[in-house]
mmCIF file of C-alpha atoms in Angstrom:
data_model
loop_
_atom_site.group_PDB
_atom_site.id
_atom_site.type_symbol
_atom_site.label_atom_id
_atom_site.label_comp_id
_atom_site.label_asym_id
_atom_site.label_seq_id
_atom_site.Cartn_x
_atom_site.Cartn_y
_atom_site.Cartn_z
ATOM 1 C CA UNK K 35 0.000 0.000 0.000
ATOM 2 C CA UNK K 36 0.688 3.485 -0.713
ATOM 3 C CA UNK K 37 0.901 6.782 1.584
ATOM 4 C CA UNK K 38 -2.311 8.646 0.960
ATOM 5 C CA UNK K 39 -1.061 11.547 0.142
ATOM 6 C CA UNK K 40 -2.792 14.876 1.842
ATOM 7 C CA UNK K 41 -5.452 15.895 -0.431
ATOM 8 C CA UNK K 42 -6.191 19.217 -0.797
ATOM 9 C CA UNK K 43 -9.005 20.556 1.228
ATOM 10 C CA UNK K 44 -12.168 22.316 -1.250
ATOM 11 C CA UNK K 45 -13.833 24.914 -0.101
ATOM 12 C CA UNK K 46 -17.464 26.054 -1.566
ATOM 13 C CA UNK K 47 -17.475 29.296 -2.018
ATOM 14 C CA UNK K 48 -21.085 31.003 -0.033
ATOM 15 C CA UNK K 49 -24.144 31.994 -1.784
ATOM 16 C CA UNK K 50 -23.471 35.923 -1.190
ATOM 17 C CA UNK K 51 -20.313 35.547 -3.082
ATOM 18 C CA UNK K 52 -22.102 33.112 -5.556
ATOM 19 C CA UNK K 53 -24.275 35.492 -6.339
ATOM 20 C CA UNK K 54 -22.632 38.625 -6.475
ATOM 21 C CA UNK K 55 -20.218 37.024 -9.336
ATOM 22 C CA UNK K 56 -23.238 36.046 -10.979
ATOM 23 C CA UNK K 57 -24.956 39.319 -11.234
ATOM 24 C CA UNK K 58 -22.015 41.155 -11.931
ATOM 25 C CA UNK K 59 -21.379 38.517 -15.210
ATOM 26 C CA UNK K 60 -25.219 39.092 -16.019
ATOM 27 C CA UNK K 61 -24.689 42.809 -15.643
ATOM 28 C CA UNK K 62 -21.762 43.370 -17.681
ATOM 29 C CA UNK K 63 -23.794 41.287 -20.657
ATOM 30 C CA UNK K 64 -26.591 43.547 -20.070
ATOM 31 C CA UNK K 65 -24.498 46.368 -20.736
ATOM 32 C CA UNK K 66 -22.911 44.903 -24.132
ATOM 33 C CA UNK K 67 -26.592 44.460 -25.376
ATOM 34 C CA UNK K 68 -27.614 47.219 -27.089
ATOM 35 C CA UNK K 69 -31.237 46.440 -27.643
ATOM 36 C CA UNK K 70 -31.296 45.786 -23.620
ATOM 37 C CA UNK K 71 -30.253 49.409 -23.032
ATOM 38 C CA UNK K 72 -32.765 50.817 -25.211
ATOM 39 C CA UNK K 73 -35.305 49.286 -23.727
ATOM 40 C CA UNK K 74 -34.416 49.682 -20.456
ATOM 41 C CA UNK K 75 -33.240 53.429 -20.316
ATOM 42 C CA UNK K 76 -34.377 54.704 -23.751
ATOM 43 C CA UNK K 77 -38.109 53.943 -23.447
ATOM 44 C CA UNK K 78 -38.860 54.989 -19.934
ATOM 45 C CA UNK K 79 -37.330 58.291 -20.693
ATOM 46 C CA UNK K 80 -39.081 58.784 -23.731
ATOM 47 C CA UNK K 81 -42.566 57.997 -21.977
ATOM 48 C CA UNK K 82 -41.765 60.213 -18.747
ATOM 49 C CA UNK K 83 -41.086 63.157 -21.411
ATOM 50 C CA UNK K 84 -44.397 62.205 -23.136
ATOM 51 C CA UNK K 85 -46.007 62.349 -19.893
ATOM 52 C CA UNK K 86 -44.645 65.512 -18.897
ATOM 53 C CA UNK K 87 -45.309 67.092 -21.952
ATOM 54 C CA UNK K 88 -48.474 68.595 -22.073
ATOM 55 C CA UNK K 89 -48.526 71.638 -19.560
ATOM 56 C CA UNK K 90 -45.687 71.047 -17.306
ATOM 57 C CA UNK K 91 -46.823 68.195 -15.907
ATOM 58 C CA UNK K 92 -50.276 69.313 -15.009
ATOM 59 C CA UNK K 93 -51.506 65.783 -16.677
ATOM 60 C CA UNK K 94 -49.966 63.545 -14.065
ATOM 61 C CA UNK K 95 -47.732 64.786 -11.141
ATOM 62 C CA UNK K 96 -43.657 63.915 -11.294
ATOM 63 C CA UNK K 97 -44.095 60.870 -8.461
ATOM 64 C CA UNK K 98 -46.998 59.686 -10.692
ATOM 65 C CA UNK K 99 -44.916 59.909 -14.183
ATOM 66 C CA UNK K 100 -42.042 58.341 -12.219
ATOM 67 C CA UNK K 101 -43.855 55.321 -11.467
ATOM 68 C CA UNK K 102 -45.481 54.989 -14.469
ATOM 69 C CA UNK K 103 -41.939 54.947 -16.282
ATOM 70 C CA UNK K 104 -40.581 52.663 -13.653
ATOM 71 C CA UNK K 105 -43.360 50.496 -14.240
ATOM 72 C CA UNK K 106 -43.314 50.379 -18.220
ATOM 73 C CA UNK K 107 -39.695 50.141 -18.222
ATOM 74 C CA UNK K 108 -39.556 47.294 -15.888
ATOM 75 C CA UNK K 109 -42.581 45.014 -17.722
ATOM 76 C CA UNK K 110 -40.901 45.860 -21.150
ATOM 77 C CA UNK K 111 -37.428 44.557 -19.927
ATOM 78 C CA UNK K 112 -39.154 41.520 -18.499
ATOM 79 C CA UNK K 113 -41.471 41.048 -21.914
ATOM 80 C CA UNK K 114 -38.966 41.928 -24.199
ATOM 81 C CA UNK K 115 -35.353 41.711 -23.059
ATOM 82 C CA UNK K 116 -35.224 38.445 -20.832
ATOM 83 C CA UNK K 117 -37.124 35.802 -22.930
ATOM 84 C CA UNK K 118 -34.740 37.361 -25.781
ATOM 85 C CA UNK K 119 -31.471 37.040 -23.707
ATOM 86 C CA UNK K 120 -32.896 34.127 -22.161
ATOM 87 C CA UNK K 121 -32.924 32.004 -25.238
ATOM 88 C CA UNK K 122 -29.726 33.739 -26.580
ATOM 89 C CA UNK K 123 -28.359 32.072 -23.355
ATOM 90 C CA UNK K 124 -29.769 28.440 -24.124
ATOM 91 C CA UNK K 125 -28.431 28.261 -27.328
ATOM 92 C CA UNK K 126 -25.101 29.635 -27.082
ATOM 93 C CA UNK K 127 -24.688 26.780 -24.388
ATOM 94 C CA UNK K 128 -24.268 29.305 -21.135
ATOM 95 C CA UNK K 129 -26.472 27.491 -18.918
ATOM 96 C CA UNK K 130 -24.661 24.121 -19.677
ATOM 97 C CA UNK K 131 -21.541 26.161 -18.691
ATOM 98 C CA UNK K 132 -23.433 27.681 -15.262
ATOM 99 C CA UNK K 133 -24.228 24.218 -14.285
ATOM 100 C CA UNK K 134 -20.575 22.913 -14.223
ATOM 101 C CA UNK K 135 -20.108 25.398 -11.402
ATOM 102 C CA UNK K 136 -20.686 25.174 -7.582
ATOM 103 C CA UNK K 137 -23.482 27.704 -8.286
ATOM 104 C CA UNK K 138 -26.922 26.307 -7.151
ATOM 105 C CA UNK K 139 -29.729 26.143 -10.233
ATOM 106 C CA UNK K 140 -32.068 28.824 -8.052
ATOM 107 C CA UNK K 141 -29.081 31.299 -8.341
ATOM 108 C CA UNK K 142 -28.290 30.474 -11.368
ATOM 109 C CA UNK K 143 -31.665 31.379 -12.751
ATOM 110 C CA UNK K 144 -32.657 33.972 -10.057
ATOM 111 C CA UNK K 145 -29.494 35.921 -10.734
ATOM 112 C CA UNK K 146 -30.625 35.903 -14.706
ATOM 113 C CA UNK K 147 -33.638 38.052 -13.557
#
């Protein structure tokens, strides 16, 4: 018989960290993606202006055309920019790569929102 030799010890590394390398990946795609920007900065802009337009603002206070911007900017991401990247992802073969990691599948997919 042979010496067992000391095996290294491996460590997992925590959710929080997990995570936070996940997000920031996810973010700097975002940021490559032009059609993601548009639709996330462009369009809310364009509708709080439109809002806004009329007499000053006398159609629909600022906190009101805030929300409203907020809220159409956040459903169009979600209708239009995550199925998109979503499938971009699936073919290009990144979740097969994600799944090779220590990363759980609920982070994996909860960091891709």
């Amino acid at each position: 018989m042979t010496d067992s030799a000391e095996r290294p010890i491996k460590t997992v590394p925590g959710i929080g960290l997990v995570l936070t390398s996940l997000l920031d990946a996810d973010l700097r795609v975002q940021l490559r993606n032009g059609r993601a920007l548009v639709v996330s900065l462009f369009l809310p802009m364009v509708l709080m202006y439109t809002l806004g337009a009329g007499k000053r603002g006398a159609l629909f206070p600022a906190s009101t055309r805030l929300a409203i911007a907020v809220g159409v900017g956040i459903t169009s991401v979600a209708i239009l920019g995550y199925t998109a990247t979503v499938a971009r992802d699936r073919e290009t073969g990144v979740f097969q790569r994600l799944r090779v990691t220590p990363a759980p599948t609920w982070a994996i997919m909860s960091s891709r929102l």
